[in-house]
Amino acid sequence: MSTASASTLPRPSDQLAPGQLQKMLYDMILIRRFEEKTMQAYMQQKIGGFCHIYIGQEAVAVGSISALDQADPQKDPVVGGYRDHGFALAKGMHPNYCMAEMFGKVTGCAKGKGGSMHMFDKDRGMYGGHAIVGGQCPLGAGIAFGIQYEEKDGVVLCYLGDGALNQGAFFESMDLAAIWNLPVIFVLENNGWSMGTHIARGTAMAHDLKAKAEAFGMRYAECDGLDVLATFDCFAREVAATRNAKNPQWHRGDWDKLAYHRDGNANGPCFINVKTVRYQGHSMSDPQKYRKETGEVENAKSRDPIQGLVRHLIERGLATQEDITALDEKAKAMAAEAVAFAEASPDMPASEMFTDVYADVYGPYIAGGLPGIVTNKNSGQ
Amino acid sequence: MSERKIQYREAIREAMQEEMRLDARIFLMGEEVGEYNGSYKVSEGMLEEFGPRRIIDSPIAETGFAGLGIGAAMYGLKPIIEFMSWSFCLVAADQILNNAPKMRYMSGGQFGCPIVFRGNNGAGGQLGSTHSWSMESMFSSVPGLKLAVPSTPRDAKGLLKAGLKGQDPFFSLESERMLGMGARGRKDFSRYLHDGDLWAPPENDADFTIPLGLADIKKAGKDCTIVTAGRPVHFALEAAEALEKDGIDIEVVDVRTWRPLDIETIVKSVQKTGACVVVDQSWPFASVGSEVVAQIHERCFDDLDGPVLRVHNDDIAAPYNRNREQDMLPNARKITEAVKAALYRA
């Protein structure tokens, strides 16, 4: 589906109540204010490791997740790569748990065992950030398989960056999703940069990514990821078209009647190319020297996703400047509170090092400890 | 003594069938498991019983379907992912080593990963080295997974059922060379396994399981302990017959699971015999065998009359030539020599 034909269709976002629009604005501002605090804390060396900032891409997470079931967050799961703070917060993870995780605190979503790239929140249907590029794609297909197997009506959003487009895991997952018609949407957060390598240098057919979906007979859509309402419109349509996708192979003997169409199944999986812009470097350690001449960030800032929705709300009288200021103050306070919470929380204790390895007892030896190996477990700490 | 005839492959199938009848969340996915009835006939008849929703033919895409299984396990299902051969799992290494065993830890305990990966392991069929992997040494090093190498139909069934009832990633490394063992009943097994039907699972006992991390003494003896698992158990029992003629009485400890490892049973045996040979069908360097040797030296230094010796695959790619491939594997001749050397009777 091209943006041109989409523009002639009724826009699902026209149905959004002012309160829902303000919630979307707040969610985007929260991500931005949160990430500003994240960068600050990283500079102060309170956050370690690799840390990938979501600023610029807020409309992708918020526009897509706003199109999922809002009543039951576990119904429509999301899973993604390592630039995961944005979709974790948009899915409803409390900023405190997200920030505390980055601080390595036991109050973090994964008790300080995962860090920036590994945000999990089972209650909110957040199946994790996964840090090996493309490694989340089979998981997304698998969660969708689980939904289909249990005959539930959920839809999975599986986020990937354009760097993951060239990984085998992505292609294998597209194939499985297509042959079994799984209720999954592969969400390409296309910021054009695979770390420091431009998409045109790393991805064949980068100018026409519909080819990636066509190759598997999967529905394709694209949208402007700097425009949260356009993103929402796209996802509202495609989520509806993906929901309740049925496996055609469950009826033995029907496999020889399967037909694939280049444009994909009207009720099946989808590949959505969301064109976005990463304002910051690949990670906190990236000075972006390769990028100085392009002007892409300056151009994007003139179409900033948050300012775009602010203008939309003000122009239509759906919010006042005072409302906007209040939302921003609330987001700033939440972000500041997240940092204070993380600061005040206890470190991941040594006693947590050996939990969550197995469901029952710690291995690898069934009994007797490790007399010849000095570990934190038996060194008396 | 039962006259039962049950092949190793049938025991694996029984385990899957019994658990699938009990638990609707279990499904079997892999290459040729359904319409083809299993490339090695392990899953024969299962499509007919359980239908295509639960017995799922996958394309040749190990990363895809292994990872799909992990996602399904996170969602709450209990997948059995069959690798036609464990040799083919290396293309899925990121999924089975990064995602499955670490999921519980990295999510702070929120998402478990109750999944079973199983398939053929080990060389011996003149397949050339790429198809001849023994994975136990590489994989046992990874925290978060459990790994079994069953040596008999009884163990294959009992361990797989325990793995399917568990909540952690379970890797079952089965032996292609042993799939047909048991077709002629106990005739297929060493006389040491005949008494008490050590080779066959009990009949009509759906509750039968073997706890993971519990070694089994396949033959008691007093002179030297052999620690091993999987197909080499049978080489050790073959060696035991030869050594018996020389008046040497060995004890064969089948660890059954390398991770978790029942080090207590090994230690007790070595304390009794004072000598030990570890036999492991993977390469020697940084192997499960070398790990066991290190453990025995840490725990039994004063009990040993000499150093613990090892028998492994020779440190080369598996050659295609039939005789040289057999030479490369652990075998009764090598084990016999090692025992004699350990007892200073070479």
XYZ file of C-alpha atoms in Angstrom, chain B residues 27-216:
190
model
C 4.096 -29.110 19.758
C 6.777 -30.686 17.578
C 8.423 -28.634 14.850
C 11.282 -29.482 12.546
C 12.363 -30.509 9.085
C 10.384 -33.508 7.766
C 8.770 -34.345 11.104
C 5.245 -34.518 9.654
C 4.316 -35.572 6.128
C 7.635 -37.390 5.655
C 7.096 -39.112 9.016
C 10.481 -38.026 10.312
C 13.716 -38.176 8.350
C 14.832 -40.882 10.801
C 11.282 -42.057 11.570
C 11.458 -40.792 15.123
C 8.148 -38.939 14.714
C 6.494 -41.644 12.602
C 2.726 -41.587 13.027
C 2.680 -38.450 15.115
C 1.134 -36.273 12.392
C -1.674 -38.790 12.140
C -2.286 -38.711 15.887
C -1.845 -35.013 16.612
C -2.546 -33.310 13.290
C -0.739 -30.507 11.478
C -1.382 -27.897 14.159
C 0.917 -29.724 16.583
C 3.259 -31.633 14.251
C 4.712 -28.943 12.061
C 6.940 -29.361 9.055
C 9.355 -26.470 8.910
C 11.369 -25.291 5.952
C 15.150 -25.647 6.162
C 15.594 -22.503 8.217
C 17.112 -23.428 11.564
C 17.570 -19.852 12.777
C 13.968 -19.139 11.893
C 12.256 -22.132 13.447
C 14.563 -22.478 16.455
C 13.980 -18.810 17.239
C 10.276 -19.148 16.540
C 10.187 -21.909 19.127
C 11.841 -19.608 21.662
C 9.286 -16.861 21.005
C 6.487 -19.409 21.370
C 8.002 -20.612 24.665
C 8.108 -17.011 25.919
C 4.442 -16.756 25.029
C 3.676 -19.857 27.109
C 3.870 -22.860 24.789
C 6.232 -25.823 25.206
C 7.917 -26.400 21.864
C 9.906 -29.448 20.837
C 12.262 -28.269 18.109
C 13.840 -31.147 16.212
C 17.131 -30.635 14.443
C 17.499 -33.314 11.784
C 21.075 -33.293 13.009
C 22.628 -31.211 15.744
C 25.281 -30.495 13.128
C 22.716 -28.222 11.465
C 22.056 -26.168 14.574
C 25.180 -24.070 14.268
C 23.463 -21.744 11.800
C 20.977 -21.084 14.627
C 23.643 -20.510 17.284
C 22.453 -17.006 18.179
C 18.964 -18.271 18.897
C 19.804 -21.435 20.817
C 22.774 -20.046 22.777
C 21.951 -16.360 23.196
C 18.192 -16.258 23.328
C 17.084 -19.558 24.890
C 19.403 -20.060 27.877
C 19.724 -16.394 28.850
C 16.118 -15.301 28.539
C 15.197 -15.999 32.152
C 18.260 -14.213 33.484
C 18.234 -11.209 31.174
C 14.550 -10.575 31.812
C 15.104 -10.734 35.561
C 13.016 -13.911 35.791
C 10.016 -12.531 33.894
C 10.259 -14.775 30.837
C 11.284 -18.397 31.116
C 12.119 -20.489 28.111
C 10.670 -23.998 28.510
C 11.798 -25.432 25.192
C 13.250 -28.750 24.081
C 15.783 -28.931 21.275
C 16.521 -32.458 20.164
C 18.089 -34.379 17.317
C 20.936 -36.573 16.171
C 24.391 -36.003 17.579
C 27.745 -37.573 16.893
C 29.724 -39.116 14.074
C 29.921 -42.661 12.767
C 27.907 -42.726 9.567
C 30.635 -41.655 7.115
C 28.945 -38.310 6.647
C 32.086 -36.201 6.598
C 32.993 -33.780 9.300
C 30.361 -31.060 8.804
C 27.599 -33.605 9.582
C 29.487 -35.286 12.412
C 29.341 -32.857 15.292
C 29.128 -33.820 18.921
C 27.807 -30.706 20.588
C 28.011 -31.542 24.274
C 31.305 -29.815 24.987
C 30.508 -26.554 23.235
C 26.999 -26.269 24.659
C 27.529 -27.540 28.211
C 29.631 -24.476 28.860
C 26.558 -22.212 28.676
C 24.668 -21.388 31.896
C 20.894 -21.628 31.689
C 20.519 -24.783 29.631
C 20.312 -28.457 30.530
C 21.860 -31.059 28.293
C 21.368 -34.822 28.099
C 23.147 -37.463 26.027
C 21.067 -40.618 26.524
C 22.684 -44.000 25.940
C 19.680 -46.348 26.005
C 15.994 -46.330 24.997
C 15.162 -46.218 28.715
C 17.255 -43.130 29.329
C 16.193 -41.458 26.090
C 12.565 -41.720 27.121
C 12.946 -40.891 30.787
C 15.217 -37.912 30.257
C 13.136 -36.447 27.436
C 9.989 -36.705 29.547
C 11.761 -34.931 32.399
C 12.963 -32.256 29.988
C 9.424 -31.777 28.673
C 8.053 -31.411 32.189
C 10.734 -28.861 33.094
C 10.806 -25.092 32.805
C 14.294 -24.610 31.361
C 15.782 -25.036 27.883
C 16.579 -28.723 27.482
C 18.968 -30.027 24.827
C 18.598 -33.735 24.048
C 21.572 -35.025 22.057
C 20.442 -38.315 20.597
C 22.595 -40.738 18.644
C 21.834 -41.408 15.000
C 23.920 -44.589 15.204
C 21.746 -45.896 18.038
C 18.258 -45.073 16.723
C 17.588 -48.716 15.816
C 19.104 -50.215 18.976
C 16.522 -52.295 20.784
C 14.851 -53.641 17.629
C 15.995 -57.120 18.693
C 15.284 -56.467 22.338
C 18.010 -57.045 24.878
C 20.147 -58.881 22.295
C 21.166 -55.431 21.057
C 22.719 -54.505 24.381
C 25.644 -55.560 26.494
C 24.901 -58.365 28.938
C 25.670 -55.898 31.714
C 22.438 -54.091 30.865
C 20.239 -57.201 30.758
C 19.639 -57.618 34.457
C 16.870 -55.345 35.641
C 16.178 -54.189 32.081
C 18.594 -51.274 32.336
C 18.151 -50.650 28.623
C 14.342 -50.548 28.250
C 11.797 -48.130 29.673
C 9.076 -49.713 31.792
C 5.982 -50.686 29.826
C 2.662 -48.921 30.360
C 4.080 -46.389 32.771
C 3.301 -42.899 31.530
C 4.663 -41.415 34.757
C 8.170 -42.776 34.212
C 10.800 -40.047 34.120
C 14.505 -39.841 34.919
C 15.509 -36.739 36.872
C 18.011 -34.513 35.110
C 21.360 -34.507 36.889
C 21.285 -38.085 38.143
C 24.046 -40.390 36.897
C 23.453 -44.106 36.415
